[in-house]
XYZ file of C-alpha atoms in Angstrom:
662
model
C 39.340 -3.851 -15.302
C 36.984 -4.138 -18.262
C 34.246 -1.447 -18.171
C 31.038 -3.179 -17.385
C 28.625 -0.308 -17.685
C 28.701 2.978 -19.575
C 26.155 5.492 -18.249
C 25.053 7.979 -20.828
C 23.473 11.253 -19.542
C 22.088 13.798 -22.124
C 22.344 17.214 -20.595
C 20.621 20.440 -21.333
C 20.331 23.305 -18.838
C 19.626 21.258 -15.676
C 20.925 23.857 -13.277
C 21.211 22.578 -9.722
C 19.107 19.583 -10.554
C 22.117 17.895 -11.981
C 23.726 17.619 -8.608
C 21.574 14.765 -7.365
C 22.278 12.933 -10.558
C 26.021 13.430 -10.316
C 26.071 12.377 -6.760
C 24.138 9.159 -7.383
C 26.466 8.216 -10.347
C 29.679 8.762 -8.382
C 28.316 6.937 -5.304
C 27.598 3.674 -7.112
C 28.541 0.362 -5.348
C 30.116 -0.934 -8.622
C 33.951 -0.538 -8.412
C 35.010 2.768 -9.852
C 37.030 1.176 -12.567
C 34.081 -0.987 -13.591
C 31.956 1.785 -15.047
C 32.208 5.163 -16.795
C 29.901 8.119 -17.009
C 29.488 9.981 -20.322
C 27.761 13.430 -20.107
C 26.769 14.621 -23.581
C 26.055 18.348 -23.225
C 23.474 19.378 -25.881
C 24.411 23.019 -26.077
C 23.536 24.046 -22.545
C 23.569 27.871 -21.935
C 23.771 27.727 -18.137
C 26.840 26.892 -15.906
C 26.493 23.131 -16.499
C 29.245 22.723 -19.170
C 31.893 24.223 -16.863
C 30.619 22.246 -13.916
C 30.872 18.944 -15.892
C 34.339 19.795 -17.299
C 35.609 20.480 -13.817
C 34.239 17.196 -12.687
C 35.835 15.290 -15.579
C 39.122 16.888 -14.784
C 39.228 15.360 -11.310
C 37.366 12.068 -11.798
C 38.740 9.537 -14.351
C 35.343 7.884 -14.551
C 33.713 10.976 -16.156
C 34.009 12.262 -19.704
C 32.027 15.139 -21.308
C 31.073 15.542 -25.000
C 29.989 19.056 -26.031
C 27.775 19.523 -29.065
C 25.496 22.158 -30.537
C 21.803 21.944 -29.424
C 19.930 19.227 -31.322
C 16.576 19.902 -29.962
C 15.807 16.635 -28.046
C 17.546 13.744 -26.317
C 17.859 11.304 -29.283
C 21.138 12.668 -30.749
C 23.004 13.074 -27.346
C 22.168 9.547 -26.472
C 23.396 8.227 -29.844
C 26.638 10.202 -29.312
C 26.941 8.554 -25.897
C 26.463 5.075 -27.462
C 29.189 5.739 -29.954
C 31.567 6.871 -27.090
C 30.654 3.947 -24.788
C 33.266 1.329 -23.859
C 31.082 -0.724 -21.504
C 29.455 -4.138 -22.011
C 26.117 -2.488 -21.176
C 24.893 1.009 -21.722
C 22.632 2.722 -19.147
C 20.579 5.794 -19.917
C 19.988 8.354 -17.202
C 18.244 11.790 -17.511
C 20.083 14.753 -16.008
C 17.442 15.512 -13.484
C 16.958 11.923 -12.174
C 19.120 9.680 -10.114
C 20.018 6.113 -9.379
C 19.801 3.842 -6.317
C 23.269 3.295 -4.781
C 23.449 -0.281 -5.937
C 21.596 0.174 -9.217
C 24.453 -0.432 -11.669
C 25.892 -3.360 -9.831
C 22.570 -5.089 -9.378
C 21.319 -4.548 -12.897
C 24.603 -5.588 -14.478
C 24.847 -8.782 -12.362
C 21.232 -9.622 -13.091
C 21.622 -8.960 -16.846
C 24.746 -11.147 -17.100
C 23.167 -13.950 -14.978
C 20.135 -14.034 -17.332
C 21.887 -13.370 -20.631
C 19.681 -10.258 -21.034
C 19.852 -7.855 -23.920
C 17.771 -5.355 -21.967
C 17.570 -4.970 -18.178
C 14.704 -3.024 -16.746
C 15.279 -1.866 -13.211
C 12.431 -0.984 -10.736
C 11.502 2.683 -10.942
C 10.193 5.061 -8.257
C 8.364 8.164 -9.367
C 8.915 11.356 -7.336
C 6.030 13.339 -8.614
C 5.986 11.325 -11.882
C 4.009 8.338 -12.992
C 5.958 5.078 -13.335
C 4.802 1.489 -13.995
C 3.393 -0.438 -11.153
C 2.282 -3.898 -12.236
C 5.558 -4.515 -14.045
C 7.502 -4.296 -10.776
C 5.196 -6.577 -8.751
C 7.897 -9.235 -8.831
C 11.199 -10.100 -10.571
C 10.991 -11.364 -14.221
C 14.468 -12.963 -15.021
C 13.105 -13.880 -18.525
C 10.425 -11.636 -19.867
C 8.782 -10.951 -23.232
C 6.129 -8.524 -24.452
C 3.803 -11.587 -24.676
C 3.985 -12.635 -21.009
C 4.967 -9.491 -19.054
C 3.685 -5.945 -19.158
C 6.952 -4.658 -20.643
C 5.080 -2.347 -22.961
C 4.073 -0.224 -19.934
C 7.752 0.914 -19.576
C 8.830 2.735 -22.668
C 11.116 5.363 -21.095
C 14.844 4.777 -22.014
C 16.044 4.543 -18.361
C 17.259 0.976 -18.754
C 20.480 -1.027 -19.406
C 21.071 -2.271 -22.799
C 23.788 -4.626 -24.051
C 26.005 -2.589 -26.306
C 26.816 -5.416 -28.709
C 23.050 -5.969 -29.085
C 22.450 -2.318 -30.045
C 25.343 -2.517 -32.584
C 24.367 -5.872 -34.076
C 20.868 -4.763 -34.948
C 21.876 -1.144 -35.672
C 19.443 0.241 -33.124
C 19.715 4.068 -32.442
C 17.439 6.728 -31.225
C 15.514 8.896 -33.840
C 17.097 12.312 -33.803
C 15.954 15.974 -34.132
C 13.200 18.096 -32.640
C 10.597 15.452 -31.947
C 8.817 13.521 -29.337
C 8.518 9.859 -28.326
C 11.986 8.917 -29.663
C 12.258 6.645 -26.628
C 9.121 4.722 -27.589
C 10.517 3.985 -31.036
C 13.874 2.815 -29.529
C 12.687 0.745 -26.571
C 9.783 -0.926 -28.464
C 12.167 -2.153 -31.077
C 14.611 -3.322 -28.385
C 11.819 -5.381 -26.601
C 10.695 -6.957 -29.905
C 14.140 -7.956 -31.161
C 15.912 -8.861 -27.803
C 16.860 -12.446 -27.070
C 15.830 -11.873 -23.444
C 14.679 -8.997 -21.318
C 15.128 -9.140 -17.610
C 13.058 -7.100 -15.067
C 14.556 -6.461 -11.580
C 11.814 -5.523 -9.112
C 13.201 -6.117 -5.677
C 15.391 -3.032 -5.566
C 14.652 0.544 -6.660
C 17.156 1.265 -9.298
C 15.876 4.471 -10.950
C 14.238 7.587 -9.425
C 12.164 9.442 -11.938
C 11.973 12.957 -10.510
C 9.632 15.817 -11.224
C 11.575 19.079 -10.871
C 10.225 21.674 -8.349
C 9.680 24.106 -11.223
C 7.989 21.317 -13.271
C 10.304 22.229 -16.220
C 11.043 18.584 -17.146
C 10.683 18.186 -20.862
C 7.977 15.575 -20.456
C 5.727 18.033 -18.596
C 5.683 20.697 -21.356
C 2.582 21.024 -23.535
C 3.079 19.531 -26.886
C 1.862 20.236 -30.378
C -0.657 17.515 -31.023
C -0.035 17.200 -34.774
C 3.730 16.598 -34.309
C 3.199 14.389 -31.241
C 0.891 11.970 -32.911
C 2.975 11.953 -36.088
C 5.891 10.681 -33.884
C 3.540 8.276 -32.208
C 2.655 6.599 -35.385
C 6.348 5.781 -35.807
C 6.158 3.619 -32.762
C 3.043 1.846 -34.091
C 5.034 1.180 -37.270
C 7.611 -0.655 -35.253
C 4.982 -2.931 -33.650
C 3.532 -3.727 -37.032
C 7.012 -4.403 -38.591
C 8.043 -6.942 -35.943
C 4.652 -8.687 -35.141
C 1.998 -10.517 -37.107
C -1.631 -9.434 -37.119
C -3.504 -10.996 -34.270
C -3.976 -10.845 -30.431
C -0.333 -10.012 -29.557
C -0.199 -7.031 -31.976
C -3.554 -5.754 -30.759
C -2.445 -6.017 -27.135
C 0.766 -4.019 -27.896
C -1.045 -1.374 -29.926
C -3.556 -1.062 -27.121
C -0.906 0.400 -25.038
C -0.802 3.599 -27.093
C -4.579 3.771 -27.450
C -4.936 3.453 -23.694
C -2.104 5.597 -22.390
C -1.526 8.257 -25.087
C -5.107 8.699 -26.298
C -8.030 7.434 -24.070
C -6.333 8.480 -20.769
C -5.755 12.054 -22.110
C -9.535 12.268 -22.751
C -10.685 11.185 -19.291
C -11.817 13.008 -16.061
C -9.976 15.881 -14.462
C -6.937 15.412 -16.585
C -8.884 16.235 -19.767
C -11.060 18.949 -18.258
C -7.980 20.820 -16.813
C -6.773 21.567 -20.305
C -7.915 24.803 -22.174
C -10.999 24.273 -24.207
C -9.360 25.014 -27.596
C -6.420 22.619 -26.816
C -8.875 19.910 -25.762
C -10.541 20.147 -29.079
C -7.284 20.110 -31.060
C -6.032 17.141 -29.078
C -9.301 15.265 -29.633
C -9.179 15.799 -33.409
C -5.639 14.443 -33.774
C -6.442 11.474 -31.585
C -9.581 10.755 -33.567
C -7.512 10.606 -36.800
C -5.073 8.128 -35.324
C -7.804 5.831 -33.878
C -9.745 5.751 -37.180
C -6.479 5.224 -39.186
C -4.598 2.644 -37.203
C -6.626 0.641 -34.794
C -8.865 -2.306 -35.658
C -11.686 -3.518 -33.381
C -9.504 -5.941 -31.542
C -7.419 -3.138 -30.128
C -10.181 -1.348 -28.215
C -11.890 -4.631 -27.234
C -9.360 -5.390 -24.539
C -9.715 -2.051 -22.783
C -11.517 -1.669 -19.404
C -15.221 -0.747 -19.690
C -14.808 3.086 -19.091
C -11.880 3.109 -21.595
C -13.984 1.280 -24.211
C -16.644 3.928 -23.771
C -14.193 6.811 -24.423
C -12.489 4.953 -27.229
C -15.883 4.265 -28.969
C -16.861 7.996 -28.614
C -13.457 9.085 -29.994
C -13.823 6.739 -32.996
C -17.382 8.030 -33.581
C -16.088 11.702 -33.523
C -18.370 12.673 -30.612
C -16.324 15.238 -28.808
C -19.258 16.634 -26.720
C -20.090 13.224 -25.267
C -16.343 12.632 -24.422
C -16.365 15.930 -22.521
C -19.572 14.969 -20.742
C -18.253 11.537 -19.790
C -15.088 13.136 -18.557
C -17.179 15.373 -16.266
C -18.947 12.445 -14.819
C -15.712 10.433 -14.261
C -14.141 13.382 -12.558
C -16.399 12.632 -9.429
C -15.354 9.052 -9.050
C -12.931 8.405 -6.305
C -11.649 5.631 -4.095
C -12.015 5.504 -0.303
C -10.255 3.011 2.027
C -11.121 2.755 5.724
C -8.801 1.023 8.149
C -10.582 -1.552 10.195
C -7.754 -3.100 12.339
C -4.000 -2.631 12.717
C -2.248 -5.038 15.065
C 1.046 -6.798 15.602
C 1.065 -10.563 15.279
C 4.343 -12.354 15.807
C 6.436 -9.647 14.232
C 4.091 -9.038 11.405
C 1.761 -5.940 11.261
C -1.588 -7.123 10.181
C -3.546 -4.348 8.452
C -7.292 -4.766 7.664
C -9.352 -2.309 5.608
C -12.391 -1.950 3.349
C -12.341 -0.163 0.106
C -15.045 1.101 -2.369
C -15.626 3.734 -4.993
C -17.548 6.908 -4.176
C -18.872 9.833 -6.265
C -19.072 13.328 -4.786
C -19.072 11.877 -1.217
C -21.949 9.377 -1.906
C -21.948 5.771 -2.921
C -20.814 5.363 -6.460
C -23.391 6.628 -8.943
C -23.964 6.128 -12.606
C -27.011 8.163 -13.590
C -29.392 10.682 -11.964
C -27.637 10.496 -8.567
C -28.654 6.871 -8.010
C -26.212 4.346 -6.450
C -24.927 1.517 -8.685
C -27.825 -0.908 -9.505
C -27.419 -4.658 -9.488
C -28.166 -6.076 -12.922
C -30.686 -8.940 -13.119
C -28.059 -11.787 -13.239
C -25.564 -13.412 -10.806
C -22.539 -11.030 -10.872
C -19.941 -13.684 -10.050
C -21.092 -15.994 -12.763
C -21.190 -13.195 -15.295
C -17.636 -12.161 -14.290
C -16.221 -15.213 -16.106
C -18.155 -14.382 -19.262
C -15.489 -13.222 -21.740
C -18.201 -12.176 -24.181
C -18.860 -9.109 -21.940
C -15.430 -7.652 -22.365
C -16.224 -5.308 -25.268
C -18.714 -2.619 -26.049
C -20.835 -3.254 -29.070
C -20.536 0.116 -30.775
C -20.604 3.612 -29.254
C -23.399 4.168 -26.700
C -26.360 6.132 -27.879
C -26.010 8.878 -25.316
C -24.439 9.722 -21.965
C -27.177 7.981 -20.009
C -26.730 4.776 -22.038
C -22.918 4.982 -21.470
C -23.345 5.268 -17.711
C -25.956 2.516 -17.590
C -23.618 0.110 -19.538
C -20.591 0.959 -17.330
C -22.685 0.335 -14.236
C -23.997 -2.967 -15.399
C -20.612 -4.071 -16.640
C -18.885 -3.037 -13.394
C -21.313 -5.130 -11.308
C -20.935 -8.044 -13.695
C -17.125 -7.937 -13.399
C -17.059 -7.561 -9.609
C -15.758 -11.136 -9.427
C -12.552 -9.910 -11.072
C -12.061 -6.883 -8.796
C -8.682 -6.811 -6.943
C -7.219 -4.850 -4.073
C -3.548 -4.220 -3.027
C -1.772 -2.489 -0.294
C 1.548 -0.740 -1.185
C 3.929 0.860 1.204
C 5.523 3.984 -0.347
C 8.526 5.736 1.229
C 7.648 9.308 1.571
C 10.931 10.928 0.506
C 12.057 8.647 -2.238
C 8.682 7.289 -3.640
C 9.997 3.674 -3.445
C 7.075 1.368 -3.082
C 6.452 -2.304 -2.505
C 3.392 -4.538 -2.682
C 2.452 -6.217 0.579
C 1.064 -9.761 0.775
C -2.626 -9.459 1.066
C -5.896 -11.547 1.192
C -9.206 -10.015 0.281
C -12.902 -10.774 -0.240
C -15.575 -9.086 -2.388
C -18.910 -8.227 -0.724
C -22.113 -6.765 -2.145
C -23.590 -4.554 0.593
C -27.306 -3.697 0.286
C -27.783 -0.042 -0.318
C -31.597 0.143 -0.058
C -34.783 -1.864 -0.399
C -34.762 -1.694 -4.236
C -31.988 -4.169 -4.746
C -29.151 -1.680 -5.044
C -25.736 -2.707 -3.695
C -22.414 -1.150 -2.859
C -19.466 -3.146 -4.050
C -16.896 -3.429 -1.179
C -13.561 -5.042 -1.023
C -12.407 -6.215 2.388
C -8.706 -6.973 2.743
C -6.016 -7.878 5.244
C -2.382 -7.302 4.509
C 0.657 -8.733 6.293
C 3.474 -6.224 6.510
C 6.898 -7.701 7.263
C 9.303 -5.030 8.558
C 12.239 -7.213 7.294
C 11.190 -6.199 3.782
C 11.532 -2.537 4.557
C 15.205 -2.080 3.718
C 15.032 1.724 3.887
C 14.487 3.796 7.110
C 11.991 6.652 6.772
C 8.234 7.264 6.710
C 6.158 4.755 4.675
C 2.659 5.756 3.709
C 0.032 2.962 3.346
C -1.567 3.179 -0.139
C -4.523 1.140 -1.306
C -4.860 0.319 -4.966
C -8.096 -1.087 -6.385
C -9.001 -2.360 -9.867
C -12.746 -2.516 -10.236
C -14.835 -2.073 -13.440
C -13.063 0.497 -15.673
C -10.724 2.019 -13.104
C -7.491 1.396 -11.336
C -7.308 3.935 -8.483
C -5.205 4.607 -5.451
C -5.718 6.425 -2.233
C -4.188 6.722 1.213
C -5.362 4.288 3.799
C -7.555 6.418 6.071
C -8.893 8.334 7.790
C -9.301 5.974 10.673
C -12.571 6.607 12.688
C -11.612 8.396 15.866
C -13.813 6.476 18.189
C -12.212 3.128 17.503
C -8.952 4.011 15.968
C -6.350 1.237 16.354
C -3.287 2.221 18.407
C -0.696 -0.547 18.159
C 2.638 -0.148 19.936
C 5.909 0.386 18.140
C 7.543 -2.825 17.230
C 11.155 -3.953 17.555
C 11.240 -6.342 14.675
C 13.754 -7.704 12.203
C 16.389 -5.162 12.994
C 13.940 -2.246 12.760
C 12.064 0.017 15.123
C 8.601 0.359 13.451
C 6.101 2.775 14.689
C 2.623 2.594 13.125
C 0.901 5.924 13.505
C -1.971 8.040 12.239
C -0.946 11.317 10.319
C -2.251 14.703 11.422
C -4.709 16.088 10.494
C -5.890 13.405 7.957
C -5.558 10.342 10.138
C -3.980 8.125 7.372
C -1.801 5.176 8.259
C 1.941 5.559 8.084
C 4.915 3.608 9.350
C 7.987 5.344 10.859
C 10.841 2.955 10.406
C 13.990 3.592 12.391
C 13.576 7.328 12.757
C 11.070 7.679 15.679
C 12.816 8.274 19.029
C 10.519 10.427 21.093
C 7.137 9.261 19.721
C 7.251 5.603 20.440
C 5.210 5.836 23.647
C 7.880 5.024 26.248
C 6.981 8.157 28.076
C 3.940 6.249 29.419
C 6.254 4.074 31.522
C 6.031 4.753 35.277
C 8.367 3.613 38.166
C 5.638 1.064 39.005
C 6.413 -0.684 35.659
C 10.000 -1.117 36.625
C 11.443 -3.353 39.398
C 15.079 -3.820 40.523
C 15.831 -6.782 42.624
C 19.465 -6.944 43.520
C 21.292 -6.579 40.195
C 18.172 -7.757 38.172
C 16.216 -5.053 36.366
C 12.806 -5.756 34.782
C 10.639 -3.080 33.036
C 7.407 -3.496 31.225
C 7.515 -1.415 28.151
C 4.715 -0.487 25.638
C 6.555 -2.136 22.690
C 5.987 -5.188 20.551
C 8.694 -7.784 20.614
C 7.998 -10.859 18.532
C 10.330 -13.327 20.170
C 11.534 -14.214 23.665
C 15.094 -12.988 24.253
C 15.247 -10.383 21.520
C 18.660 -8.717 21.884
C 18.738 -5.098 23.175
C 20.963 -2.746 25.203
C 20.337 -0.758 28.281
C 22.398 2.368 28.164
C 23.159 4.039 31.533
C 24.601 7.607 31.443
C 25.763 9.832 34.277
C 28.208 12.882 34.234
C 29.685 11.845 30.893
C 30.123 8.299 31.821
C 28.272 5.626 29.934
C 27.656 1.895 30.473
C 25.979 -0.249 27.716
C 24.426 -3.278 29.583
C 23.261 -6.308 27.524
C 19.522 -6.806 27.794
C 16.610 -8.766 26.190
C 13.058 -7.964 25.159
C 10.382 -10.556 25.382
C 6.578 -10.550 24.729
C 4.661 -9.803 27.961
C 0.942 -9.310 27.833
C 0.210 -6.347 25.480
C 3.822 -5.168 25.732
C 7.403 -6.276 26.085
C 9.432 -7.160 29.167
C 12.934 -5.556 29.320
C 15.422 -7.564 31.365
C 18.999 -6.772 32.287
C 21.627 -7.537 34.885
C 23.130 -4.233 36.216
C 26.875 -3.733 37.069
C 26.122 -2.623 40.547
C 29.820 -2.107 41.479
C 30.113 0.487 38.695
C 26.943 2.405 39.459
C 27.234 3.418 43.135
C 26.971 6.940 44.408
C 25.136 8.715 41.591
C 21.912 8.745 39.377
C 22.003 7.141 35.987
C 19.655 8.064 33.134
C 18.446 5.122 31.036
C 17.877 4.494 27.350
C 16.829 1.434 25.352
C 19.250 0.338 22.624
C 17.445 -1.296 19.818
C 18.979 -2.937 16.672
C 21.188 -0.495 14.913
C 22.799 2.717 16.289
C 19.615 4.151 17.921
C 18.669 4.583 21.480
C 15.247 5.342 22.840
C 15.115 7.481 26.014
C 13.387 5.744 28.935
C 11.444 7.901 31.511
C 13.126 6.536 34.540
C 16.517 6.783 36.264
C 18.411 4.479 38.544
C 20.011 5.435 41.880
C 22.498 2.818 43.052
C 23.344 2.488 46.699
C 24.973 -0.187 48.748
C 23.664 -3.338 47.217
C 20.347 -1.871 46.092
C 18.939 0.145 43.175
C 16.116 2.732 43.419
C 13.954 3.480 40.438
C 12.974 7.153 40.008
C 10.971 8.939 37.302
C 12.983 11.512 35.335
C 11.531 15.003 34.851
C 9.974 15.690 31.481
C 10.537 18.929 29.704
C 7.676 21.482 29.704
C 5.405 21.105 26.538
C 6.429 24.653 25.522
C 10.001 23.774 25.791
C 9.532 20.635 23.641
C 7.802 22.763 21.038
C 10.620 25.227 20.871
C 13.183 22.415 20.530
C 11.095 20.931 17.626
C 10.907 24.333 15.944
C 14.691 24.865 16.253
C 15.309 21.388 14.772
C 13.058 22.104 11.769
C 14.520 25.618 11.255
C 18.065 24.119 11.340
C 17.189 21.532 8.771
C 15.624 24.085 6.413
C 18.675 26.371 6.837
C 21.064 23.449 6.216
C 19.285 22.482 3.016
C 19.274 26.105 1.794
C 22.960 26.435 2.564
C 23.806 23.281 0.728
C 22.093 24.533 -2.350
C 23.717 27.891 -2.203
C 27.190 26.209 -1.833
C 26.474 24.005 -4.815
C 25.539 26.988 -6.958
C 28.607 28.952 -5.766
C 30.909 25.993 -6.555
C 29.355 25.672 -10.022
C 29.984 29.357 -10.713
C 33.545 29.164 -9.585
C 34.351 26.048 -11.688
């Protein structure tokens, strides 16, 4: 079979962190003879070279190239391109991993859309990844109509003939931002770029020891020298005007302004902050015209103007103020509705635990104009020169934030806790100005209701509800919670779309989370009593604290006694605030003993029911089963957690021992 994809992995001293990468590459759904994996070892000094050689000796998909250390990832990737035989080349870092179907989905999507570049949805495990880019699929995307420029890491699929035709390769040597130069030129010269957003293809992982190359402190002089090369690419392939300004704005915003803001800036050593500022000031003055900063958000415009004016002390003071701004999101209702979980909440910004302030501890003040009307006024999108002082900066940001309230947005994302995969949920919201006193001050509040469809949650696990708000000069996220204890919503678990979904409040923070297909003992079935269960002849009916969206939802009733098991077809139907379980019992097979019961839901899971059945001559008696003592349950839970921890430790030790032997 023709090789469809060549995966190129630059490798340098990854230690045990390469194991997840290897496992994900060898476990791809693409047929084994349809892809190859090329590890380019850049002079590793740990056990990795021997580990990779042993792997290549046993797996025909794998090849290893060894070379002297080159200092960065550019040369290893270029060596991999030269060795590649695939129609597409995919770049993966040695401490990251892929989704099981990533190569197959990205390849098929790229071929279907004639793409030179395929960008797969990313999940960041301790690392920032683009969010807006992956709101939906983009089969035909350009830098002009899609936020492609937000994703400049190399972890994408490139058509090999395209790279060869334009002679595109990574800059080599001991340098930074080689991926920015490569990916930016690819975007600007590609005939088509396709963005696949409905499946997490790439998991960008922060190591436990935070030793990823991207987390190491850099030399500002060298870093911004390399950054200028990316700006050169933009200027080479675009004409002066709005598009060029918008593309250049990405580097001003992400690599410069955001480094000068809030806690991120203040956490740096004072001398390093000053050195960073001086280098950024030089680039801003040299390379960016007024149209670049004009499209920034209000707070970003303030920082950019202060940088351009060489006012370090004011940048530091503004960062101190911004460090106190946070987002809060309060749940207002959580309830099932025909198989959809409706989640309502309100969200607003706060400062140091009080309503959002701009100067002197005062809440945001309403400007003397109609905010919704002003929001459409494009003339208010830029700052006319640097503010005179910090008070003037805060006053302008406050006025502008109120004026732009008509453009504020809210989103609810569900983020799977172990993998960091996240998905936007359909949502409707309103904007509300809430009086904050008798002097005309208001709080700016967003009220929203999201519709969570369990059918879209293709992964089991724990999903955290995350609220994302764009208002004024900020885009901030927070967990949805805490829920007020006095009126905290308590919806049942739902048996919906092939999943068992348990909405619950975390402890101790009372944030909303969804347990999908993993909860067995916490779904509330222990509240069922024999009075909720009736047996008339062979007909069993039980009222359960569950949500079932449809009449006749298929289920199983499992009966177990002395090693014998009967799985009886059953149905779940809506009944009041719960669900009615109905089944016809095989009385002839049940006589003479007591049968424990469990509810079989879609998939291979069973939920223990707190009642048993005693079958006699033509009749069935329902009795309550004994529940383990709370202390015994606690000990069982502790043993399970200890066993899981020991299993993980043993797996790591085995991997290290195997690597040493090989």
